[in-house]
XYZ file of C-alpha atoms in Angstrom:
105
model
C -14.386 -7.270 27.806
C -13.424 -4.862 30.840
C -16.385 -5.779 32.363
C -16.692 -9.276 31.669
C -12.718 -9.538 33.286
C -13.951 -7.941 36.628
C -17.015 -10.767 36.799
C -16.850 -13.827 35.779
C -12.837 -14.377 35.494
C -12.104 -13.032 39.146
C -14.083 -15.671 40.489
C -12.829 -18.275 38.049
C -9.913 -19.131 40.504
C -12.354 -20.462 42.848
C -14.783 -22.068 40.258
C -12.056 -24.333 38.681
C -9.472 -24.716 41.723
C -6.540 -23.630 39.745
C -5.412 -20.125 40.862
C -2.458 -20.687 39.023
C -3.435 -21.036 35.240
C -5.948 -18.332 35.761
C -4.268 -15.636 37.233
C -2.931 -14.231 34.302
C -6.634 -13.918 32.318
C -7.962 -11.161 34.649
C -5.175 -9.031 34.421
C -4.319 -9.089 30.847
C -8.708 -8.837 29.595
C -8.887 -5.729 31.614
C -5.924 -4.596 30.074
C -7.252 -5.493 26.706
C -10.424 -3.624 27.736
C -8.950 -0.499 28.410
C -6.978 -0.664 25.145
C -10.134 -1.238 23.239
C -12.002 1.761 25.167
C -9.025 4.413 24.530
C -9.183 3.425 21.340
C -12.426 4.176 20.408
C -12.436 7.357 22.364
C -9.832 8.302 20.082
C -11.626 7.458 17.386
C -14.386 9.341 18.390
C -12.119 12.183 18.770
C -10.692 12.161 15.305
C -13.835 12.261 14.238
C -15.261 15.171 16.518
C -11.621 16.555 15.347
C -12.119 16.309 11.381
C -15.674 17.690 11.159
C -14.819 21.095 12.961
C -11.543 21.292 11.391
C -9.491 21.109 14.350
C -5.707 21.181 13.076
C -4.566 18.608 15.520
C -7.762 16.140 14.022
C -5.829 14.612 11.053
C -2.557 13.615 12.725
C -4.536 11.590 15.167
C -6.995 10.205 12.292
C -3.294 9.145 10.495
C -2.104 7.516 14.049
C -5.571 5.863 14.018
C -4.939 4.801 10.412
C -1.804 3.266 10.971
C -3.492 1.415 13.989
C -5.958 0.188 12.500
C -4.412 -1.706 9.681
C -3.697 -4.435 11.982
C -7.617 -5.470 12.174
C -7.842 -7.496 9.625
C -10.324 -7.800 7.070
C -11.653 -4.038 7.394
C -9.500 -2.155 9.427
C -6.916 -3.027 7.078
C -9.555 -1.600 4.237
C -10.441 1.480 6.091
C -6.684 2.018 7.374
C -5.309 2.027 3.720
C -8.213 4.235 2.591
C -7.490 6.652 5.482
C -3.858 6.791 4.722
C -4.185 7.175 0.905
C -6.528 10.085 1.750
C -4.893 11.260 3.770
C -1.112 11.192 4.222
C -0.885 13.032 0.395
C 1.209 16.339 1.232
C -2.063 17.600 -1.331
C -4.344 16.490 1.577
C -2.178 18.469 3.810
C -2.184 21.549 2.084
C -6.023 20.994 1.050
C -7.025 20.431 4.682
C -5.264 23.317 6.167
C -7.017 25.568 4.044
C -10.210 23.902 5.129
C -8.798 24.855 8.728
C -7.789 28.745 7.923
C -11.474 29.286 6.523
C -13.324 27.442 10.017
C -11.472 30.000 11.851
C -11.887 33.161 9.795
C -15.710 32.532 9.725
C-alpha cells in the first residue's frame, strides 16, 4: 500500500485534474502503509520474542492480541485465542518459569 501511495496516487492529481479531492489519498495510504508494516514487524517480534522466552515477548503478543481483534473474521479468532491463552495469571506464572529455565541453561 506504501508503495502503491508513492506511485500511482502522487501522480493522480495530474491524471484526473482535481488536486483537490485527491490530496488527501496520498497522505493518509502511506500512513496506512506504515501502520500495516510496524505492525507486522511487531508481530514478527512477538514471535522471535515467545520462542526464546524473552520476558518482554508476551506483553507485546497480549498488545498484539488486543490489536488484532479488530480484523474481522480471523484476527478476531486468533485475538481471542491469544488472549484466552494468554492473559490467565496461570499463563503468567507458567511462562515465567519457561523464562527462569532459558536462562539457567
Amino acid at each position: 500500500m506504501y508503495i502503491l501511495a508513492n506511485t500511482l496516487f502522487v501522480h493522480l492529481p495530474e491524471m484526473s485534474g482535481e488536486r483537490a479531492a485527491t490530496a488527501w489519498l496520498h497522505p493518509f495510504l502511506s500512513f496506512i502503509g506504515i501502520v500495516v508494516i510496524v505492525k507486522a514487524a511487531a508481530g514478527f517480534l512477538a514471535g522471535w520474542g515467545l520462542l526464546q522466552r524473552e520476558p518482554w515477548a508476551r506483553m507485546l503478543t497480549i498488545i498484539l492480541a488486543f490489536l488484532a481483534l479488530f480484523s474481522i473474521p480471523f484476527g478476531t479468532a486468533l485475538g481471542i485465542y491469544t488472549l484466552w491463552v494468554l492473559l490467565p495469571a496461570e499463563s503468567d506464572q507458567e511462562y515465567q518459569e519457561h523464562v527462569q529455565r532459558a536462562s539457567a541453561a
